[in-house]
XYZ file of C-alpha atoms in Angstrom:
694
model
C -0.026 2.461 -2.990
C -1.657 -0.638 -1.490
C -0.772 -1.117 2.128
C -3.916 -2.799 3.198
C -3.541 -3.896 6.776
C -0.348 -5.772 6.082
C -0.115 -7.292 9.562
C -3.677 -8.540 9.214
C -2.862 -10.068 5.837
C 0.010 -12.044 7.317
C -1.453 -12.975 10.697
C -5.258 -13.020 10.776
C -6.087 -15.377 7.934
C -9.351 -17.186 7.271
C -11.181 -15.318 10.008
C -14.894 -14.905 9.459
C -17.924 -16.349 11.198
C -18.076 -17.683 14.795
C -20.020 -17.265 18.052
C -20.359 -14.502 20.602
C -19.481 -14.217 24.270
C -21.464 -12.658 27.084
C -18.597 -10.718 28.671
C -18.773 -6.931 28.609
C -16.314 -6.500 25.783
C -17.271 -4.487 22.631
C -15.763 -7.171 20.396
C -18.087 -9.873 21.771
C -21.435 -10.130 20.064
C -22.763 -8.116 17.144
C -21.886 -4.424 16.921
C -24.859 -2.261 17.906
C -23.814 0.667 15.701
C -24.991 2.242 12.468
C -23.913 0.037 9.574
C -22.491 -2.355 12.214
C -19.131 -0.595 12.185
C -16.651 -1.093 15.044
C -17.691 0.838 18.189
C -14.453 2.809 18.379
C -15.828 5.000 21.158
C -16.336 1.984 23.417
C -13.170 0.015 22.647
C -10.565 0.366 25.393
C -6.987 -0.877 25.575
C -7.940 -3.596 28.070
C -10.408 -5.134 25.594
C -7.882 -6.231 22.967
C -5.895 -8.999 24.616
C -8.897 -10.878 26.073
C -10.650 -10.659 22.697
C -7.578 -11.998 20.885
C -7.319 -14.929 23.312
C -11.034 -15.698 23.114
C -10.983 -15.332 19.314
C -8.107 -17.791 19.012
C -9.898 -20.187 21.358
C -13.157 -19.970 19.407
C -11.564 -20.577 16.032
C -9.523 -23.481 17.419
C -12.799 -25.030 18.616
C -14.406 -24.458 15.222
C -11.475 -26.145 13.496
C -11.728 -29.058 15.930
C -15.434 -29.373 15.068
C -14.510 -29.661 11.386
C -11.875 -32.283 12.149
C -14.062 -34.342 14.498
C -17.062 -34.397 12.156
C -17.631 -38.094 11.408
C -19.437 -37.381 8.130
C -17.532 -37.570 4.884
C -15.610 -34.388 4.132
C -17.525 -32.127 1.743
C -17.082 -28.678 0.323
C -19.720 -27.352 2.749
C -18.621 -29.021 5.992
C -14.897 -28.513 5.425
C -13.972 -25.744 2.993
C -16.899 -23.399 3.661
C -16.887 -24.189 7.373
C -13.230 -23.148 7.547
C -13.949 -20.034 5.493
C -16.628 -18.906 7.946
C -14.649 -19.709 11.096
C -13.063 -17.153 13.434
C -15.482 -14.222 13.391
C -14.313 -12.800 16.725
C -10.627 -13.083 15.844
C -11.242 -11.331 12.558
C -13.172 -8.588 14.323
C -10.507 -7.749 16.903
C -7.617 -8.198 14.448
C -9.072 -5.812 11.889
C -9.493 -3.055 14.464
C -6.281 -3.585 16.409
C -3.817 -3.894 13.545
C -5.403 -1.073 11.586
C -5.260 1.268 14.565
C -1.752 0.111 15.429
C -0.714 1.680 12.128
C -2.982 4.737 12.171
C -3.327 5.556 15.876
C -0.710 3.603 17.769
C 0.679 4.073 21.259
C 3.190 2.518 23.622
C 0.407 0.367 25.059
C -0.622 -0.886 21.620
C 2.975 -1.705 20.734
C 3.237 -3.816 23.884
C 0.030 -5.658 23.042
C 1.297 -6.231 19.483
C 4.525 -7.702 20.814
C 2.556 -10.112 23.005
C -0.129 -11.079 20.541
C 2.012 -11.429 17.392
C 3.657 -14.740 18.397
C 0.267 -15.981 19.630
C -1.263 -15.333 16.225
C 1.697 -16.845 14.414
C 1.322 -20.025 16.479
C -2.441 -20.051 15.898
C -1.952 -19.707 12.154
C 0.516 -22.583 12.165
C -1.817 -24.660 14.360
C -4.395 -24.429 11.582
C -2.145 -24.768 8.536
C -0.136 -27.631 10.045
C -3.145 -29.524 11.402
C -2.704 -32.940 9.762
C -6.245 -34.164 10.355
C -7.691 -30.964 8.907
C -5.489 -31.173 5.830
C -6.545 -34.790 5.254
C -10.152 -33.578 4.953
C -9.160 -30.680 2.686
C -7.161 -33.102 0.524
C -10.179 -35.417 0.253
C -12.388 -32.607 -1.026
C -9.660 -31.351 -3.340
C -9.146 -34.793 -4.874
C -12.877 -34.964 -5.690
C -13.035 -31.454 -7.182
C -13.762 -32.591 -10.745
C -16.951 -34.373 -9.670
C -18.322 -31.841 -7.172
C -20.205 -29.625 -9.643
C -18.810 -26.453 -8.062
C -19.265 -23.004 -9.586
C -16.279 -20.849 -10.565
C -15.978 -19.145 -7.191
C -16.348 -22.356 -5.209
C -13.647 -23.986 -7.317
C -11.351 -21.048 -6.674
C -11.998 -21.149 -2.924
C -11.175 -24.863 -2.873
C -8.005 -24.352 -4.908
C -6.847 -21.421 -2.795
C -7.585 -23.207 0.479
C -5.638 -26.269 -0.629
C -2.767 -24.139 -1.934
C -2.684 -22.049 1.254
C -2.243 -25.172 3.347
C 0.432 -26.597 1.067
C 2.269 -23.264 1.089
C 1.801 -23.196 4.858
C 3.650 -26.501 5.238
C 0.871 -29.076 5.363
C 2.856 -31.607 3.295
C 6.021 -31.318 5.375
C 7.456 -33.943 7.689
C 6.989 -33.583 11.435
C 10.537 -32.263 11.874
C 10.131 -29.762 9.032
C 6.825 -28.562 10.476
C 8.489 -27.923 13.820
C 11.246 -25.951 12.078
C 8.675 -23.946 10.116
C 6.774 -23.059 13.293
C 9.945 -21.730 14.866
C 10.871 -19.709 11.771
C 7.380 -18.247 11.416
C 7.233 -17.185 15.055
C 10.616 -15.468 14.867
C 9.717 -13.733 11.597
C 6.441 -12.441 13.018
C 8.228 -10.809 15.953
C 11.116 -9.438 13.877
C 8.930 -7.860 11.194
C 6.841 -6.197 13.897
C 10.004 -4.857 15.563
C 11.287 -3.534 12.219
C 8.185 -1.382 11.679
C 8.186 -0.124 15.256
C 11.835 0.937 14.904
C 11.169 2.881 11.703
C 8.206 4.717 13.219
C 10.212 5.595 16.337
C 13.137 6.923 14.287
C 10.824 8.922 12.037
C 9.074 10.531 14.994
C 12.298 11.219 16.894
C 13.901 13.566 14.359
C 13.211 17.287 14.155
C 15.232 19.978 12.408
C 14.844 23.124 14.502
C 15.599 26.453 12.840
C 16.113 29.498 15.037
C 17.464 31.958 12.465
C 14.799 33.275 10.095
C 17.390 33.684 7.334
C 17.705 29.908 7.184
C 14.111 29.720 5.952
C 15.161 31.218 2.618
C 13.253 29.761 -0.330
C 10.666 27.893 1.702
C 6.994 28.462 0.835
C 5.074 30.659 3.235
C 2.601 27.838 3.851
C 5.372 25.494 5.008
C 6.989 28.161 7.182
C 3.677 28.917 8.877
C 2.869 25.232 9.372
C 6.297 24.649 10.937
C 6.215 27.574 13.358
C 6.355 26.499 17.008
C 5.049 29.777 18.401
C 8.336 30.177 20.286
C 10.282 31.994 17.591
C 11.557 28.753 16.062
C 10.485 26.419 13.264
C 10.482 22.609 13.321
C 10.679 20.355 10.280
C 10.098 16.599 10.417
C 10.667 13.529 8.255
C 6.950 13.193 7.438
C 6.347 13.857 3.735
C 4.283 17.083 4.085
C 7.318 18.617 5.803
C 10.242 16.757 4.208
C 9.398 16.943 0.493
C 8.698 20.691 0.182
C 11.769 21.367 2.336
C 13.949 19.439 -0.113
C 12.233 21.111 -3.066
C 12.512 24.722 -1.914
C 15.101 25.264 0.815
C 17.874 27.496 -0.545
C 20.151 26.325 2.272
C 22.082 23.403 0.820
C 23.527 22.326 4.178
C 20.032 22.026 5.650
C 18.777 20.011 2.688
C 21.709 17.682 3.284
C 20.834 17.347 6.978
C 17.215 16.542 6.240
C 17.870 13.963 3.526
C 20.639 12.283 5.494
C 18.359 12.011 8.527
C 15.638 10.501 6.339
C 17.976 8.123 4.504
C 19.626 6.853 7.686
C 16.547 6.045 9.707
C 17.125 2.925 11.817
C 20.765 2.936 10.701
C 22.234 4.870 13.604
C 23.606 2.182 15.895
C 20.972 2.810 18.575
C 18.104 0.749 19.974
C 16.083 1.405 16.805
C 18.837 0.190 14.460
C 17.419 -2.330 11.960
C 20.619 -3.783 10.458
C 20.711 -6.825 12.728
C 16.938 -7.224 12.345
C 17.286 -7.315 8.544
C 20.135 -9.821 8.674
C 18.056 -12.151 10.826
C 14.893 -11.737 8.696
C 16.809 -12.539 5.519
C 18.455 -15.593 7.111
C 15.102 -16.884 8.354
C 13.474 -16.379 4.952
C 16.243 -18.393 3.299
C 15.594 -21.122 5.849
C 11.863 -20.994 5.187
C 12.401 -21.324 1.429
C 14.571 -24.409 1.978
C 12.021 -25.954 4.339
C 9.297 -25.369 1.742
C 11.386 -26.887 -1.064
C 12.052 -23.705 -3.056
C 15.521 -22.583 -4.222
C 14.972 -19.051 -2.853
C 12.414 -17.116 -0.854
C 11.580 -15.118 -4.003
C 10.702 -18.360 -5.801
C 8.435 -19.283 -2.886
C 6.649 -15.909 -2.924
C 6.363 -15.501 -6.690
C 4.985 -18.985 -7.236
C 1.678 -17.487 -6.062
C 1.868 -14.296 -8.197
C 1.360 -13.321 -11.841
C 5.136 -13.069 -12.342
C 5.578 -16.743 -11.277
C 9.386 -16.613 -10.821
C 12.316 -14.196 -10.205
C 13.522 -14.450 -13.811
C 10.334 -12.833 -15.123
C 10.615 -10.012 -12.582
C 14.248 -9.293 -13.411
C 13.444 -9.380 -17.143
C 10.737 -6.757 -16.694
C 12.926 -4.565 -14.474
C 15.847 -4.864 -16.924
C 13.684 -3.827 -19.853
C 12.756 -0.626 -18.021
C 16.069 0.048 -16.273
C 18.195 0.937 -19.300
C 15.902 3.657 -20.721
C 15.058 4.900 -17.216
C 18.712 5.268 -16.229
C 19.475 6.966 -19.526
C 16.724 9.499 -18.905
C 17.824 10.035 -15.291
C 21.380 10.763 -16.448
C 20.001 13.309 -18.890
C 18.057 14.948 -16.068
C 21.210 14.972 -13.916
C 23.179 16.695 -16.696
C 20.363 19.196 -17.030
C 20.528 20.002 -13.331
C 24.322 20.199 -13.288
C 24.171 22.673 -16.173
C 21.859 24.871 -14.109
C 24.204 24.642 -11.103
C 27.119 25.661 -13.301
C 25.128 28.472 -14.887
C 24.382 29.803 -11.393
C 28.100 29.446 -10.558
C 27.277 27.052 -7.732
C 30.753 25.541 -7.779
C 29.699 22.039 -6.690
C 28.629 18.724 -8.160
C 24.990 17.662 -7.962
C 24.236 15.452 -4.947
C 21.168 13.440 -3.985
C 20.038 16.149 -1.548
C 20.132 18.670 -4.420
C 17.956 16.706 -6.840
C 14.451 17.771 -5.834
C 15.565 21.391 -5.418
C 16.978 21.674 -8.934
C 14.262 19.576 -10.502
C 11.764 22.078 -9.121
C 13.858 24.970 -10.460
C 14.015 23.444 -13.932
C 10.257 22.949 -13.938
C 9.909 26.631 -13.133
C 12.394 27.654 -15.832
C 11.404 25.299 -18.646
C 7.704 24.929 -17.967
C 7.022 27.902 -15.678
C 5.501 25.261 -13.392
C 5.735 25.405 -9.623
C 4.012 23.023 -7.216
C 3.278 25.984 -4.951
C 1.483 27.713 -7.823
C -0.664 24.619 -8.333
C -1.546 23.800 -4.717
C -4.177 26.560 -4.302
C -6.202 24.806 -7.020
C -6.175 21.520 -5.121
C -7.846 22.042 -1.745
C -8.488 18.648 -0.207
C -12.270 19.065 -0.243
C -12.251 19.845 -3.980
C -10.006 16.883 -4.789
C -12.320 14.635 -2.802
C -15.332 15.995 -4.697
C -13.419 15.554 -7.967
C -12.916 11.879 -7.204
C -16.584 11.512 -6.316
C -17.499 13.209 -9.608
C -15.230 10.888 -11.573
C -16.677 7.766 -9.950
C -20.209 9.015 -10.576
C -19.423 9.684 -14.250
C -17.797 6.293 -14.752
C -20.000 4.075 -12.596
C -23.010 6.116 -11.461
C -22.072 5.833 -7.769
C -23.155 8.480 -5.239
C -21.254 9.352 -2.041
C -22.819 10.948 1.057
C -21.112 11.963 4.280
C -22.084 9.903 7.335
C -21.884 11.473 10.784
C -23.741 8.972 12.970
C -20.986 6.339 13.112
C -18.141 6.080 15.659
C -14.774 7.482 14.531
C -11.408 6.370 15.861
C -9.959 9.914 15.637
C -11.473 13.394 15.493
C -9.915 14.070 12.066
C -11.511 11.041 10.418
C -14.505 11.474 8.097
C -16.834 8.809 6.730
C -18.889 8.429 3.545
C -21.450 5.927 2.335
C -21.409 4.723 -1.266
C -24.601 3.845 -3.126
C -24.913 2.360 -6.594
C -26.834 4.042 -9.403
C -29.895 1.971 -8.477
C -29.685 3.061 -4.833
C -28.175 -0.162 -3.486
C -25.774 0.320 -0.589
C -22.205 -0.594 -1.585
C -20.277 0.139 1.596
C -18.678 2.686 3.917
C -15.386 4.457 3.440
C -13.474 6.112 6.303
C -10.884 8.708 5.288
C -8.011 9.657 7.609
C -5.978 12.355 5.894
C -3.399 14.048 8.133
C -0.122 13.067 9.837
C 0.223 12.663 13.586
C 2.716 11.081 15.944
C 0.826 7.787 16.244
C 0.462 7.248 12.496
C 3.142 5.714 10.335
C 4.180 7.460 7.144
C 2.841 6.916 3.655
C -0.673 6.165 2.471
C -2.663 2.966 2.362
C -6.092 1.432 2.061
C -7.389 -1.179 4.489
C -10.579 -2.927 5.623
C -12.470 -3.018 8.884
C -14.829 -5.484 7.195
C -14.490 -7.375 3.918
C -17.380 -7.871 1.512
C -19.042 -11.286 1.355
C -22.449 -12.979 1.067
C -23.981 -14.748 4.045
C -27.290 -16.599 3.796
C -27.965 -14.843 0.483
C -27.378 -11.362 1.921
C -24.527 -9.139 0.756
C -22.308 -8.074 3.669
C -21.126 -4.597 2.706
C -17.451 -3.694 3.169
C -16.195 -1.073 5.609
C -12.931 0.325 4.307
C -10.464 3.015 5.299
C -8.074 5.251 3.372
C -5.169 6.465 5.503
C -2.913 9.258 4.234
C -0.411 11.843 5.446
C -1.457 14.956 3.518
C -0.514 18.571 4.146
C -2.928 19.756 6.874
C -4.843 23.055 6.978
C -3.055 26.064 8.405
C -5.054 28.874 9.977
C -7.571 30.160 7.440
C -5.912 28.243 4.608
C -7.448 24.800 4.039
C -5.455 21.686 3.324
C -3.894 22.295 -0.088
C -2.490 19.231 -1.832
C 0.635 18.983 -3.928
C 0.291 17.213 -7.304
C 1.918 14.120 -5.761
C -0.645 14.134 -2.961
C -3.463 14.473 -5.497
C -2.194 11.381 -7.306
C -1.884 9.536 -4.003
C -5.524 10.292 -3.141
C -6.715 9.025 -6.542
C -4.517 5.945 -6.117
C -5.818 4.949 -2.698
C -9.397 5.603 -3.762
C -8.849 3.117 -6.586
C -8.053 0.484 -3.968
C -11.214 1.574 -2.181
C -13.319 0.993 -5.288
C -11.868 -2.489 -5.609
C -13.361 -3.271 -2.197
C -16.587 -1.254 -2.547
C -17.522 -2.861 -5.870
C -16.592 -6.366 -4.724
C -19.413 -8.809 -5.400
C -17.979 -12.119 -4.228
C -19.424 -14.944 -2.173
C -16.384 -15.479 0.023
C -14.430 -12.939 2.027
C -11.051 -14.516 1.363
C -11.570 -14.018 -2.389
C -13.278 -10.610 -2.200
C -12.037 -7.153 -3.108
C -8.292 -6.711 -2.895
C -7.613 -10.377 -2.033
C -5.914 -10.979 -5.367
C -2.415 -11.751 -6.609
C -0.070 -9.162 -5.165
C 1.200 -8.013 -8.565
C -2.413 -7.540 -9.721
C -3.739 -5.622 -6.711
C -2.275 -2.278 -7.822
C -4.141 -2.226 -11.153
C -7.397 -0.718 -9.770
C -5.465 1.912 -7.822
C -2.981 2.921 -10.487
C -5.528 3.218 -13.273
C -7.294 5.876 -11.166
C -4.169 8.066 -11.270
C -4.615 8.444 -15.038
C -7.650 10.693 -14.570
C -6.167 13.000 -11.926
C -4.717 15.591 -14.312
C -6.776 14.998 -17.432
C -7.998 18.455 -18.581
C -11.633 17.327 -18.770
C -11.659 16.304 -15.127
C -9.488 19.175 -13.885
C -12.111 21.555 -15.223
C -14.639 19.929 -12.886
C -12.725 19.946 -9.618
C -9.502 22.010 -9.714
C -10.740 25.330 -8.308
C -8.793 27.958 -6.380
C -9.589 27.709 -2.674
C -9.974 31.483 -2.321
C -11.216 32.875 -5.652
C -13.138 29.708 -6.712
C -11.580 30.233 -10.155
C -11.292 27.051 -12.249
C -7.684 26.191 -12.935
C -6.664 28.294 -15.958
C -6.000 26.646 -19.310
C -2.390 27.818 -19.309
C -1.709 25.956 -16.052
C -3.365 22.823 -17.394
C -1.159 23.074 -20.475
C 1.905 23.381 -18.251
C 0.887 20.293 -16.288
C 0.497 18.282 -19.491
C 3.771 19.598 -20.945
C 5.770 18.894 -17.781
C 4.206 15.496 -17.111
C 7.158 13.472 -18.369
C 9.847 15.627 -16.806
C 11.335 13.899 -13.783
C 10.219 10.434 -14.903
C 13.866 9.375 -15.104
C 14.284 10.054 -11.387
C 10.955 8.490 -10.411
C 11.566 5.391 -12.511
C 15.149 4.878 -11.355
C 14.516 5.334 -7.619
C 11.585 2.910 -7.797
C 13.263 0.245 -9.944
C 16.397 0.445 -7.773
C 14.317 -0.342 -4.677
C 12.599 -3.188 -6.532
C 15.984 -4.579 -7.518
C 17.247 -4.340 -3.944
C 14.165 -6.230 -2.728
C 14.696 -9.024 -5.261
C 18.418 -9.278 -4.533
C 17.718 -9.821 -0.830
C 15.227 -12.555 -1.598
C 17.160 -14.603 -4.179
C 19.848 -15.373 -1.589
C 20.463 -19.078 -0.991
C 23.089 -18.893 1.739
C 22.148 -18.391 5.389
C 25.473 -16.720 6.148
C 24.837 -13.504 8.065
C 24.870 -10.471 5.786
C 25.801 -6.853 6.409
C 22.791 -4.931 4.997
C 24.850 -1.796 4.328
C 27.461 -3.675 2.271
C 24.766 -5.768 0.608
C 22.832 -2.670 -0.428
C 25.939 -0.974 -1.848
C 26.826 -4.071 -3.874
C 23.268 -4.408 -5.168
C 23.160 -0.799 -6.310
C 26.673 -0.932 -7.782
C 25.672 -3.979 -9.831
C 22.956 -2.006 -11.612
C 25.177 1.097 -11.791
C 22.790 3.341 -9.859
C 24.118 6.883 -10.080
C 25.134 8.499 -6.784
C 22.767 11.422 -7.317
C 19.766 9.139 -6.730
C 18.987 6.951 -3.733
C 16.720 3.914 -4.034
C 13.221 4.976 -3.019
C 13.596 2.903 0.139
C 16.933 2.044 1.652
C 17.193 -1.221 3.557
C 16.756 -0.076 7.158
C 13.407 1.657 6.533
C 12.098 -0.539 3.706
C 8.814 -1.274 5.502
C 7.204 -2.847 2.447
C 9.573 -5.824 2.411
C 10.705 -6.153 6.030
C 7.545 -5.207 7.912
C 4.740 -5.401 5.373
C 3.505 -7.921 2.824
C 5.663 -6.993 -0.170
C 8.795 -9.129 0.358
C 10.021 -10.147 -3.111
C 7.067 -8.106 -4.322
C 7.915 -4.422 -4.420
C 8.151 -4.802 -8.212
C 4.360 -5.247 -8.117
C 3.656 -1.538 -8.519
C 5.350 -1.247 -11.887
C 4.124 -4.679 -12.977
C 0.600 -3.431 -12.356
C 1.458 -0.122 -14.034
C 2.038 -2.048 -17.252
C -1.528 -3.304 -16.822
C -3.013 0.097 -15.963
C -1.321 1.914 -18.853
C -2.609 -0.726 -21.242
C -6.087 -0.641 -19.653
C -6.388 3.154 -19.813
C -5.662 2.917 -23.545
C -9.138 1.382 -23.841
C -10.625 4.716 -22.734
C -8.280 6.694 -24.979
C -9.216 4.619 -28.003
C -12.868 5.474 -27.400
C -11.971 9.175 -27.432
C -13.763 9.638 -24.121
C -12.018 9.234 -20.748
C -15.458 8.910 -19.126
C -16.696 6.169 -21.466
C -19.259 4.260 -19.402
C -19.094 1.112 -21.543
C -15.375 0.666 -20.904
C -15.884 1.585 -17.230
C -18.672 -0.972 -16.879
C -16.478 -3.646 -18.443
C -13.646 -2.767 -16.052
C -16.014 -2.937 -13.104
C -17.628 -6.236 -14.123
C -14.411 -7.986 -15.194
C -11.953 -6.627 -12.620
C -13.398 -4.647 -9.715
C -16.317 -6.921 -8.850
C -14.525 -10.221 -9.223
C -11.787 -9.972 -6.596
C -9.642 -13.097 -6.676
C -12.355 -15.461 -7.909
C -10.377 -16.297 -11.067
C -6.795 -16.125 -12.300
C -5.678 -12.502 -12.655
C -4.614 -12.820 -16.289
C -7.944 -14.438 -17.166
C -9.776 -11.485 -15.625
C -7.570 -8.938 -17.374
C -7.894 -10.570 -20.789
C -11.662 -10.769 -20.328
C -11.663 -6.996 -19.911
C -9.142 -5.976 -22.572
C -9.277 -8.852 -25.035
C -5.489 -9.262 -25.006
C -2.473 -9.682 -22.752
C -1.025 -6.382 -21.486
C 1.533 -4.549 -23.614
C 4.476 -2.744 -21.991
C 4.694 -0.093 -24.753
C 1.966 2.239 -23.375
C 3.861 2.455 -20.063
C 7.178 3.222 -21.742
C 5.502 5.952 -23.795
C 3.660 7.411 -20.797
C 6.879 7.717 -18.823
C 8.710 9.159 -21.821
C 11.282 6.367 -21.783
C 11.258 5.595 -25.507
């Protein structure tokens, strides 16, 4: 999934270019490192706040220079000058907010709490600067006669739109209201994410009786051993998911899932119910200030979907067949419970356990049987092999650059002609200072400056199952897909070939950004590629044909559950953001009503319940969680182009995808780019077939 530096996306906008400062701070001046990457080994906690303050000061001065320029406003002295402003602020923001998600601490949280309102005010100072907007408006009004190229036109349009959406056309009173709302939202969304991380880290299930480990894989038992005769299980996915899949102790599965599902809903200092109520109220206020009927209308006006009606129509079209399939899967599981004389009705904490059992019974497929064929190193090499086959790109490990953690590795990417594309950091394993999930982010965006391509520096952050003793990190099939997914986001940035940073790489419509990542998942378990990378960590044996056949046969089983839990969360997100009334809501009652309205079955929870729904209350996906399945319609349709050629490694199709999609960032409308690649608008049928929802 795409979780690219969500705080940076919302706070540190338009931040490139600028001057240096002579103080002894690593953020001041050019980085004296290989590839000019951040000097992580020299950055100390005391460097952040001064660099933020100086960065804000410098960009404010640069904006004032644009405003005070007595020459007529032009594309170069206004639009480009703004685009290149704020180099120092961009530099410190990219490091701080990325590390605050991957390697946070109490000290960083305190800095974030102090700097977040400062950045919100700074953003508003720019977007609500009347004199600056007058100059932008002048250039915009002349756009037809300026002889701009496609990318320049897009930068002008996006700059103008960003200011309008930021409140530039509002009255003085409305601007003051917007500033207040934005500042409160910035602090509340930060607090929401901090609460979820604290709750996730706080919980541990400690088992003292060995009999209570019944059913659990040896690898999980060994990884959970404390060395004190007890075992500890956490709410991080490498611990939680296999526990729910394999623990024969139903009461312990219930404890684990309930702890997970009630994070930040426990009436303590980390409770997010009041935070949600205030965020929702403020977003309704913001929509009204901006002249939109709902916050969802405000958000979607800048996306492919355009309005809530189109999102609900898409979700509705998928919901009915998905729910039907999920009910079939539930009946299947209940039949197994009855056959085993369980004497109970299927509950949500039973689902993964019995789904795994049915896979073993019907397909003789067990995730634990597959994991030995997916050591992390092999999966990484498999992805490199795929990218080389499709695009001719070579990856080499880099060891002479600073790392922000000892577990991080770094690779350089070079094109088939030897040109340097960029660097990619990979941070694979969970730790206390890292939030859950997986995401891709940037330490530096791609751009061109003075005719020279500035190569991107990107990072993939995951929470995979770590190595244990002599056994290397062995990935589950879900983790394999996640790795392919995040690498797809990485390619979007690495291949970017855009003039301007704000249009480069993943800076595209939010419901388009998941296309490059999700199309990569299609290759993960294709037999032709499996034969090249899926090798047993011990015997080096290539994954046997019978296991590949099982993977293919079982691929659609469980799609009812996956589709329903995802669509339910998307529906919940939309329901929060179509509210028009600022009356305080009770998130627990609101969530129940939302799920009752779509008749979600009790055996399945929405993928994210309200109090830990980071995407919409702490990240950049408010009124946008639907984006993943919207983009999946695109990726299923796009992958059909390879299938039609009869060759999943077809270089002609890959080249077209690279040239039309991956290189172009947000330089043109997303649908224009997609149609240029495929020749037609996307069809939903390939997705319905792939998920087995016909």
